[in-house]
mmCIF file of C-alpha atoms in Angstrom:
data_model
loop_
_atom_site.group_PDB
_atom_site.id
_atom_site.type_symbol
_atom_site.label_atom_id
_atom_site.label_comp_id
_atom_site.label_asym_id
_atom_site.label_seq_id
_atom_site.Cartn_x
_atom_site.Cartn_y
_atom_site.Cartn_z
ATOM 1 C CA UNK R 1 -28.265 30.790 69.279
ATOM 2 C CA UNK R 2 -31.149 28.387 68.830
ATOM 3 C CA UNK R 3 -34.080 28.044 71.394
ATOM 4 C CA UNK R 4 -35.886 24.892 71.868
ATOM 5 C CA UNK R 5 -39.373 24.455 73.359
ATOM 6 C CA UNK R 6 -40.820 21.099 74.044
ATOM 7 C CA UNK R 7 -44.463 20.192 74.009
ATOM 8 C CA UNK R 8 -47.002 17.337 73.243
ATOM 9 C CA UNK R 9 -46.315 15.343 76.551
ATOM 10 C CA UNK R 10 -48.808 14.115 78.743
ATOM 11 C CA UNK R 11 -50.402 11.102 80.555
ATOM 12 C CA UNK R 12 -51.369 8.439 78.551
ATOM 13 C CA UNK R 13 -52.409 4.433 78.995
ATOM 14 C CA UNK R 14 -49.914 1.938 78.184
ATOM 15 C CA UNK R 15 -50.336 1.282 74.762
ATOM 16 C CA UNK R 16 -51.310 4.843 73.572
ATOM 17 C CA UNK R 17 -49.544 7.318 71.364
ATOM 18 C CA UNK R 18 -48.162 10.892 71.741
ATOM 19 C CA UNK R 19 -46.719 12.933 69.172
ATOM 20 C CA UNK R 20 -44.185 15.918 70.809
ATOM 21 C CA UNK R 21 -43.031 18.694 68.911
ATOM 22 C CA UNK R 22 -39.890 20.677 69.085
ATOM 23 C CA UNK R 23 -40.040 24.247 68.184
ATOM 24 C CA UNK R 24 -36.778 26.081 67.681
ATOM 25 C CA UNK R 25 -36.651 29.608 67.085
ATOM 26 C CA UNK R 26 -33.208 31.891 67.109
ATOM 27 C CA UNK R 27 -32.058 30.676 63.505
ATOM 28 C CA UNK R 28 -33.411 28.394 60.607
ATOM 29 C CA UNK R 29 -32.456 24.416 62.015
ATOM 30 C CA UNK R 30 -32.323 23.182 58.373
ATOM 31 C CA UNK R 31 -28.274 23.562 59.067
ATOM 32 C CA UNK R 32 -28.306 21.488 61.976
ATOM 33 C CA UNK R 33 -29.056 17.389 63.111
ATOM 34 C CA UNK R 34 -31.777 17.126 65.263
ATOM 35 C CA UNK R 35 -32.450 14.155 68.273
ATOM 36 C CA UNK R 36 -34.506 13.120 70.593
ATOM 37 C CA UNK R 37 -33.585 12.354 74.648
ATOM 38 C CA UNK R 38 -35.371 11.469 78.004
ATOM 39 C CA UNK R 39 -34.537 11.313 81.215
ATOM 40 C CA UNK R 40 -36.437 9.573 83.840
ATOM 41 C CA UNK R 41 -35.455 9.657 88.023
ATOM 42 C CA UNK R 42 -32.646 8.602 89.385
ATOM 43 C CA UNK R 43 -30.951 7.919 85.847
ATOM 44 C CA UNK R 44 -29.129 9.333 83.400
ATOM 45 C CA UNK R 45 -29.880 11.259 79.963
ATOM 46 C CA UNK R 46 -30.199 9.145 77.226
ATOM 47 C CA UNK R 47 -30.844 8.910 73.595
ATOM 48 C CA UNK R 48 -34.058 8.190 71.894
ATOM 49 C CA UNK R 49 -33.260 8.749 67.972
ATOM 50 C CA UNK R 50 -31.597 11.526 65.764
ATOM 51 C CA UNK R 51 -32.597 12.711 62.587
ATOM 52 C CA UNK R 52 -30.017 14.166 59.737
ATOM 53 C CA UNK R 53 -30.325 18.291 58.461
ATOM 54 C CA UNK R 54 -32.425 17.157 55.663
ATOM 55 C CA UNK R 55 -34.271 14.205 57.411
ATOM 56 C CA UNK R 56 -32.918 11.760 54.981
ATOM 57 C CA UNK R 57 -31.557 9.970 57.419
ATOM 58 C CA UNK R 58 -32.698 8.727 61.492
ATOM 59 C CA UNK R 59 -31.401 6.882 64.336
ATOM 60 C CA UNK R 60 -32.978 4.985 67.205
ATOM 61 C CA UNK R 61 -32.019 3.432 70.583
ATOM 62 C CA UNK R 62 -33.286 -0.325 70.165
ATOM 63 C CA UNK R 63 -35.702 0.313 73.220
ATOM 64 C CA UNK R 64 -37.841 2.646 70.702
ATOM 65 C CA UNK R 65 -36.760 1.013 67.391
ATOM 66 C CA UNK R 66 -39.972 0.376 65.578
ATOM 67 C CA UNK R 67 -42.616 2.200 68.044
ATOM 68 C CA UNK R 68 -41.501 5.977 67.405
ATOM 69 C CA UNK R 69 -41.246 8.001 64.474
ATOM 70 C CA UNK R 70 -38.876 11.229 64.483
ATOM 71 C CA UNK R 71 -39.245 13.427 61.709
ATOM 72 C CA UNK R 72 -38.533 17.056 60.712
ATOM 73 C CA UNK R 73 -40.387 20.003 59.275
ATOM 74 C CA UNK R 74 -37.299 22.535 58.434
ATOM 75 C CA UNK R 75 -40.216 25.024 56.494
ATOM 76 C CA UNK R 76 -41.976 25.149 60.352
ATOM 77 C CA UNK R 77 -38.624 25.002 61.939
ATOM 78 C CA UNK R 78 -40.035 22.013 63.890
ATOM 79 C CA UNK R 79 -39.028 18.958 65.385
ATOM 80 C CA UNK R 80 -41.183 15.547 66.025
ATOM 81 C CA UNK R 81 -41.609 12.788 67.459
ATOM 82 C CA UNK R 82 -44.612 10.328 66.708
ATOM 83 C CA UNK R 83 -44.379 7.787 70.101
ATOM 84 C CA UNK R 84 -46.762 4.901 69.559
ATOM 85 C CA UNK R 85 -47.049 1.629 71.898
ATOM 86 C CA UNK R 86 -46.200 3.507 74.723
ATOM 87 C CA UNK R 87 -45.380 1.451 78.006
ATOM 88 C CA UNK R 88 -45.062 2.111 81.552
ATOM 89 C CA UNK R 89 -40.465 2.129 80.854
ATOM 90 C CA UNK R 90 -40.855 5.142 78.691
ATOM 91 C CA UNK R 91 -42.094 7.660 81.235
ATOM 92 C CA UNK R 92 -39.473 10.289 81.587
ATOM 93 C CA UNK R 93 -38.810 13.777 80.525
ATOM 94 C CA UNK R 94 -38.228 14.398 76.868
ATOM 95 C CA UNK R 95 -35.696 16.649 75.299
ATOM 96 C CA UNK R 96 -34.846 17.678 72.170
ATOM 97 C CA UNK R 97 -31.726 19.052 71.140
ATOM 98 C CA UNK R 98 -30.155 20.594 68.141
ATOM 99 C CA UNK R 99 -26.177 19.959 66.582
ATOM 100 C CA UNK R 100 -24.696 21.875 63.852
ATOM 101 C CA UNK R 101 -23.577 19.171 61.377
ATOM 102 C CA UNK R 102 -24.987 16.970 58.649
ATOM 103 C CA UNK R 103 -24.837 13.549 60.265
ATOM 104 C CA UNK R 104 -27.102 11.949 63.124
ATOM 105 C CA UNK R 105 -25.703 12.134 66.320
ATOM 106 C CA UNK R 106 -26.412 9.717 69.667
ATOM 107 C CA UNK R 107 -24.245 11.453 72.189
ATOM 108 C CA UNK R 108 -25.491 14.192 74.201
ATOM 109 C CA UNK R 109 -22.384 15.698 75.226
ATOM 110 C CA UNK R 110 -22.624 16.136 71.066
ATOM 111 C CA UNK R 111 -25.098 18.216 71.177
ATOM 112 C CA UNK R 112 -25.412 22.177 71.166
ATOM 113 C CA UNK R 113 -28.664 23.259 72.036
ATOM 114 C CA UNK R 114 -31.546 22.033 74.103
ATOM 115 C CA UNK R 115 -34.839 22.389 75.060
ATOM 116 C CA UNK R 116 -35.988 22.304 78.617
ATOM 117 C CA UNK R 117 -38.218 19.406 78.210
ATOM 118 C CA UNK R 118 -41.338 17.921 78.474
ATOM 119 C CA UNK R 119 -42.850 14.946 80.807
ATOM 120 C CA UNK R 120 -44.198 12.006 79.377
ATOM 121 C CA UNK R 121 -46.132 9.281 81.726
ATOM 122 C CA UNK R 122 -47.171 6.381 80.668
ATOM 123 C CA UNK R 123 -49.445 4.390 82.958
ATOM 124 C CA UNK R 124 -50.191 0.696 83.466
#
């Protein structure tokens, strides 16, 4: 079992930056891909990027492409992601979840293990 907890969210200006963090505890992630979702109301989950076991390789939906960073810290069993040029579309809870495998993966149904979020507002 791995256990995910969320944090870094918060309200910021359109424009800003926030950097979340995914800590996972249970077992050692280094064995397992790593992404990045959100969810705002009324719509579905969906995915913001992925990052391979050994972080040698990442993924991003185009909406984020070139604004956020995800990265990995497998010595801190930690998960990131750097979210810069926010705007008002990105507000929406943020998830992280974890998959046992070596590639990056963009479906959630994919996915093992997740967090239980955290909410990111963006305001105009």
């Amino acid at each position: 079992q791995v256990q995910l907890v969320e944090s870094g969210g918060g309200l910021v200006q359109a424009g800003g930056s926030l950097r979340l963090s995914c800590s996972a505890s249970g077992r050692t992630i280094s064995s397992y891909a790593m992404g990045w979702f959100r969810q705002a109301p009324g719509k579905e989950r969906e995915f913001v990027a992925a990052i391979s076991w050994t972080g040698g390789r990442t993924y991003y939906a185009d909406s984020v492409k070139g604004r956020f960073t995800i990265s990995r810290d497998n010595a801190k069993n930690t998960l990131y992601l750097q979210m810069n040029s926010l705007k008002p579309e990105d507000t929406a809870v943020y998830y992280c979840a974890a998959k046992y495998g070596t590639r990056t993966y963009q479906g959630p149904y994919e996915y093992d293990y997740w967090g239980q979020g955290t909410q990111v507002t963006v305001s105009t």
